[in-house]
C-alpha positions as a printed Julia matrix, in Angstrom:
351×3 Matrix{Float64}:
  20.25  125.55  182.14
  21.2   122.65  179.7
  20.65  121.0   176.58
  22.24  118.73  174.51
  20.29  119.97  170.88
  20.21  123.21  171.22
  21.11  126.55  172.95
  19.0   127.69  175.55
  17.84  131.52  174.74
  16.04  131.91  177.56
  15.53  131.3   181.67
  12.4   131.84  182.99
  11.85  132.37  186.82
   8.62  132.59  188.52
   7.99  133.36  192.14
   4.33  132.25  193.69
   3.19  131.91  189.76
   3.65  134.74  188.61
   7.09  135.8   186.22
   9.75  137.63  188.08
  11.78  138.93  184.75
  11.18  137.47  180.67
  14.7   139.69  179.91
  17.39  137.47  178.38
  19.73  140.27  178.51
  21.53  138.96  181.58
  22.72  135.51  180.7
  26.03  134.44  181.56
  27.0   131.64  178.78
  29.45  129.05  180.61
  30.21  127.25  177.21
  30.84  128.66  173.13
  28.33  126.82  171.99
  25.77  128.1   174.51
  24.47  124.45  175.35
  24.69  125.64  178.97
  23.48  128.86  180.68
  22.86  130.43  183.5
  21.1   133.28  186.02
  21.35  135.29  188.62
  18.33  136.26  190.32
  17.7   138.06  193.9
  14.03  137.45  194.91
  12.2   139.46  197.59
  10.27  136.04  199.44
   6.6   137.22  201.05
   5.81  135.85  204.25
   5.1   131.67  204.49
   5.74  129.74  201.47
   7.64  131.16  198.66
   7.06  128.58  195.45
   9.83  129.36  192.87
  10.2   127.51  189.72
  12.03  127.53  187.01
  11.82  127.0   182.98
  14.31  127.18  180.49
  13.39  127.67  176.81
  15.7   126.66  173.73
  16.39  128.51  170.33
  12.84  126.84  168.98
  10.63  127.97  172.05
  10.34  124.52  173.58
   9.53  125.05  177.69
  12.04  122.51  179.88
  10.16  120.5   182.51
   9.84  122.77  185.64
  12.16  122.46  188.63
  10.26  123.42  191.32
  11.18  124.94  194.74
   9.65  125.59  197.83
  11.12  128.49  200.48
   9.13  128.91  203.97
  10.44  132.69  205.17
   9.28  133.32  208.35
   8.97  137.22  209.38
   7.19  136.94  213.23
   3.51  136.67  210.97
   1.72  133.72  209.86
   4.1   130.69  208.06
   2.07  130.13  205.31
   0.47  132.5   202.83
  -1.67  129.88  200.8
  -5.42  127.6   201.98
  -6.35  125.05  200.1
 -10.25  125.45  199.71
 -12.54  123.96  197.41
 -14.28  125.69  194.18
 -16.32  125.41  192.29
 -15.87  121.09  193.34
 -11.78  121.83  192.24
  -9.22  122.07  194.49
  -7.53  125.05  194.06
  -5.6   127.0   195.9
  -6.16  130.5   196.88
  -2.98  133.35  198.22
  -4.49  135.41  201.27
  -4.33  138.67  200.79
  -2.18  140.81  203.19
  -4.93  143.32  205.04
  -2.04  146.44  205.39
  -0.99  146.16  201.54
  -2.4   148.02  198.65
  -4.64  147.41  196.05
  -3.18  149.45  193.02
  -6.42  150.08  191.45
  -6.31  151.38  187.14
  -9.86  151.91  185.93
 -10.06  152.87  182.01
 -13.49  154.62  180.51
 -13.68  155.32  177.44
 -17.0   156.93  175.92
 -16.02  160.08  173.19
 -13.5   159.7   171.51
 -11.68  162.16  168.99
 -13.2   160.53  166.21
 -16.36  160.81  166.91
 -17.33  157.66  164.7
 -15.9   155.98  167.92
 -17.37  157.48  170.85
 -19.32  154.54  172.73
 -22.19  154.86  175.13
 -21.12  152.79  178.15
 -17.4   152.59  178.1
 -17.36  155.57  180.39
 -20.88  153.9   183.05
 -18.63  150.44  182.99
 -15.79  152.04  184.3
 -17.32  154.26  186.77
 -19.39  151.42  188.28
 -16.73  148.9   188.1
 -14.16  151.13  189.82
 -17.43  152.32  193.02
 -17.89  148.84  193.06
 -13.82  147.56  193.68
 -13.48  150.3   195.5
 -15.97  149.9   198.64
 -15.59  145.9   198.42
 -11.79  145.37  197.93
 -11.85  146.67  202.23
 -12.81  143.18  203.21
 -10.17  142.13  202.04
  -7.85  144.95  202.15
  -6.6   148.25  203.95
  -5.95  150.61  201.11
  -6.82  151.01  197.77
  -4.87  153.62  195.71
  -7.48  154.58  192.7
  -6.25  155.87  188.79
  -9.51  156.5   187.04
  -8.45  157.62  183.59
 -11.4   158.86  181.07
 -12.22  160.57  177.96
  -9.81  163.37  177.04
  -7.14  161.62  179.56
  -7.07  158.05  178.9
  -5.12  159.31  175.68
  -1.82  156.65  175.53
   0.21  159.85  177.64
  -2.88  159.56  180.55
  -2.52  155.59  180.46
   0.79  154.81  180.65
   1.89  157.47  183.1
  -1.0   155.92  185.45
   0.92  152.03  184.8
   4.35  153.85  185.52
   3.03  154.9   188.68
   2.04  151.04  189.47
   5.06  150.53  189.03
   6.8   152.4   191.21
   4.48  152.44  194.09
   3.39  148.2   194.49
   5.28  146.24  196.97
   4.84  142.38  196.34
   2.47  141.58  198.29
   0.16  144.22  197.34
  -2.42  144.08  194.33
  -2.62  145.53  191.34
  -6.25  145.27  189.2
  -6.14  147.04  185.89
  -9.61  147.72  184.49
 -10.48  149.04  180.66
 -13.68  149.71  178.66
 -12.93  151.18  175.39
 -12.17  149.86  172.04
  -9.73  147.37  171.4
  -8.92  146.38  167.83
  -6.42  143.26  166.22
  -3.88  145.24  164.1
  -2.65  144.38  160.83
   0.13  142.62  162.34
  -1.4   139.71  164.42
  -1.77  141.88  168.0
  -4.17  142.94  170.2
  -4.15  146.96  171.08
  -5.83  149.05  173.44
  -7.32  152.38  171.01
  -7.16  155.08  173.24
  -9.04  158.18  172.71
  -6.24  160.02  170.47
  -6.25  156.78  167.92
  -8.77  158.95  165.14
  -7.12  157.75  161.71
  -9.23  154.83  160.35
  -7.8   154.78  157.35
  -4.71  154.08  157.8
  -5.76  153.1   161.4
  -2.03  150.23  161.53
   0.08  153.19  161.91
  -1.82  155.28  164.2
  -2.7   151.79  166.74
   1.57  151.86  166.45
   2.08  156.16  167.27
  -1.21  156.2   169.79
  -2.4   152.41  171.0
  -1.42  150.37  173.61
   0.03  146.78  171.98
  -0.82  143.3   174.12
   2.99  143.51  174.82
   2.76  146.6   176.01
   0.18  145.32  178.76
   2.64  142.37  179.38
   6.08  144.85  179.93
   3.57  145.98  182.64
   2.66  143.35  184.57
   6.55  141.34  183.95
   7.4   145.63  185.95
   5.21  145.78  188.91
   5.97  143.74  191.57
   2.33  142.65  192.9
   2.29  139.18  192.85
  -1.13  139.21  192.63
  -2.34  140.78  189.55
  -6.2   140.57  187.48
  -6.33  142.53  183.97
  -9.7   142.9   182.84
 -10.46  144.29  178.94
 -13.92  145.01  178.15
 -13.19  146.1   175.11
 -16.55  147.33  173.61
 -16.6   147.01  170.18
 -19.83  148.45  168.68
 -18.38  150.73  166.32
 -19.69  150.53  162.38
 -16.1   151.45  161.33
 -14.25  149.3   163.54
 -16.11  145.75  162.0
 -13.9   144.88  159.28
 -11.12  144.95  162.61
 -12.65  143.05  165.0
 -13.16  140.09  162.86
 -10.13  138.29  164.17
 -11.21  137.4   167.34
  -9.07  134.31  167.76
  -6.19  136.11  167.38
  -7.06  138.62  169.64
  -7.75  135.87  173.07
  -4.16  133.83  171.94
  -2.22  137.23  172.37
  -4.1   137.3   175.94
  -3.09  133.24  176.76
   0.21  134.14  175.45
   1.02  136.92  178.0
  -1.1   135.86  180.73
   0.96  132.59  180.66
   4.56  134.0   180.42
   3.69  136.73  183.03
   1.78  134.62  185.43
  -0.87  136.47  185.93
  -4.92  136.92  185.67
  -6.94  138.08  182.59
 -10.78  138.28  181.35
 -11.68  139.87  178.11
 -15.07  140.55  176.44
 -13.62  138.56  173.34
 -14.35  139.4   169.59
 -18.66  140.4   171.07
 -19.98  143.24  169.52
 -21.98  144.97  171.15
 -25.08  147.62  169.81
 -26.06  150.07  172.48
 -30.24  149.47  171.56
 -29.21  146.43  172.6
 -28.7   147.36  176.44
 -30.33  150.77  176.74
 -31.94  149.41  179.83
 -29.23  148.32  181.62
 -26.91  151.36  181.35
 -23.92  148.91  180.64
 -22.35  146.49  178.18
 -23.34  143.02  178.81
 -19.47  142.08  179.98
 -19.56  144.68  182.85
 -23.57  144.45  183.99
 -22.11  140.52  184.44
 -18.97  141.64  186.38
 -20.55  143.88  188.2
 -23.65  141.18  189.57
 -20.99  139.05  190.45
 -19.27  141.07  192.66
 -22.14  142.13  194.54
 -22.36  138.89  195.82
 -23.31  136.57  192.8
 -20.19  134.61  192.7
 -19.59  134.18  196.07
 -18.35  130.93  197.11
 -18.06  130.18  201.06
 -18.81  133.68  201.21
 -15.45  134.38  199.27
 -14.78  136.48  195.56
 -12.1   135.19  193.91
 -10.75  136.07  190.6
 -10.89  131.48  189.23
 -15.01  132.61  190.85
 -15.35  135.87  188.55
 -13.86  133.88  185.44
 -16.48  130.98  186.14
 -19.48  133.07  186.64
 -19.05  135.47  183.26
 -18.31  131.89  181.83
 -21.97  131.53  181.82
 -23.86  134.13  183.05
 -22.36  136.48  179.84
 -23.99  134.29  177.17
 -26.71  133.74  179.45
 -27.72  137.75  179.32
 -27.5   137.49  175.59
 -30.14  135.09  175.22
 -32.7   136.8   177.86
 -31.52  140.16  175.23
 -31.59  138.21  172.48
 -27.67  140.09  171.72
 -25.38  138.62  169.71
 -23.37  135.17  170.46
 -20.78  136.27  173.26
 -18.45  134.64  175.6
 -16.23  136.13  177.49
 -12.78  134.43  177.47
  -9.74  134.52  180.8
  -6.76  132.85  181.24
  -4.71  132.45  183.88
  -1.64  131.11  186.0
  -0.66  131.32  189.61
  -2.62  131.17  192.07
  -5.87  132.25  192.57
  -7.11  135.14  194.79
 -10.05  136.08  197.15
 -10.76  140.06  195.69
 -14.22  140.28  198.1
 -15.66  138.37  201.6
 -19.04  138.72  201.98
 -19.54  139.21  205.92
């Protein structure tokens, strides 16, 4: 990479839409002013077509136009791993899922916090129902599902990070990684979005408590990078019904901005319940938070297109389904946010 008026700060490489590495440590500077830089990568190809895309960023974080090459790897299997289909009247490339690969499913649900003022009513029910639905449905596209179910007392920072580290150790490029979280989510004073494990108890000095016990968006970003699975989906149903968190939940834009930046820089797909206030009495007849209730309906077939449910199909369904449900039950306004970079992929095929 080279630049005339600045210096190269980073060279970023993507394989089939997902970043391979965001670190700059391996940059080899070829002149004193750092206007030219080189980085070498080892790339594990998947069977079929592999799109390799490179971009450079200067010190102002301005991104270059991408340089793209396609490499076809024939290992004796089919010579293509992508199929163009029509999804919601758009031509979208949908990656095929390797039937013999593994879906690594990390599901976190927290009702019971160590500080009882923070307890939630439906997060555990949401997480349990999502886990059961995905485990059942995923078998239509992939043979193996490895589940890590982390709830309540086990859902402290160490418990959640341990599950992520196990996926990092075991996931292969052809695998699928799905992360689902139902619990508190906050934007701290540093404008960073955090997941709130059950051992965040100090509300009077919450920023320090989050630094010690919370899981920041940048931490999730690093796992998205380090986990080799090329197909990744993060779903954050950050339930926000505790009155103690009301003041900290006003910065919805910061939450969405953080998630959008993570999605773009990692080339992964993200869905979030956004900044909605969810009060238990509004959804007692459903037994779920609004976001996950609609998500479950989508997974049961409502989001199918040509008998296939894909990540982009889920996103589209959630954008209309959640506001419609809130209107039906006279709930507060709630519009989910979704971001994704990289090809779409199926999560279920309707038989």
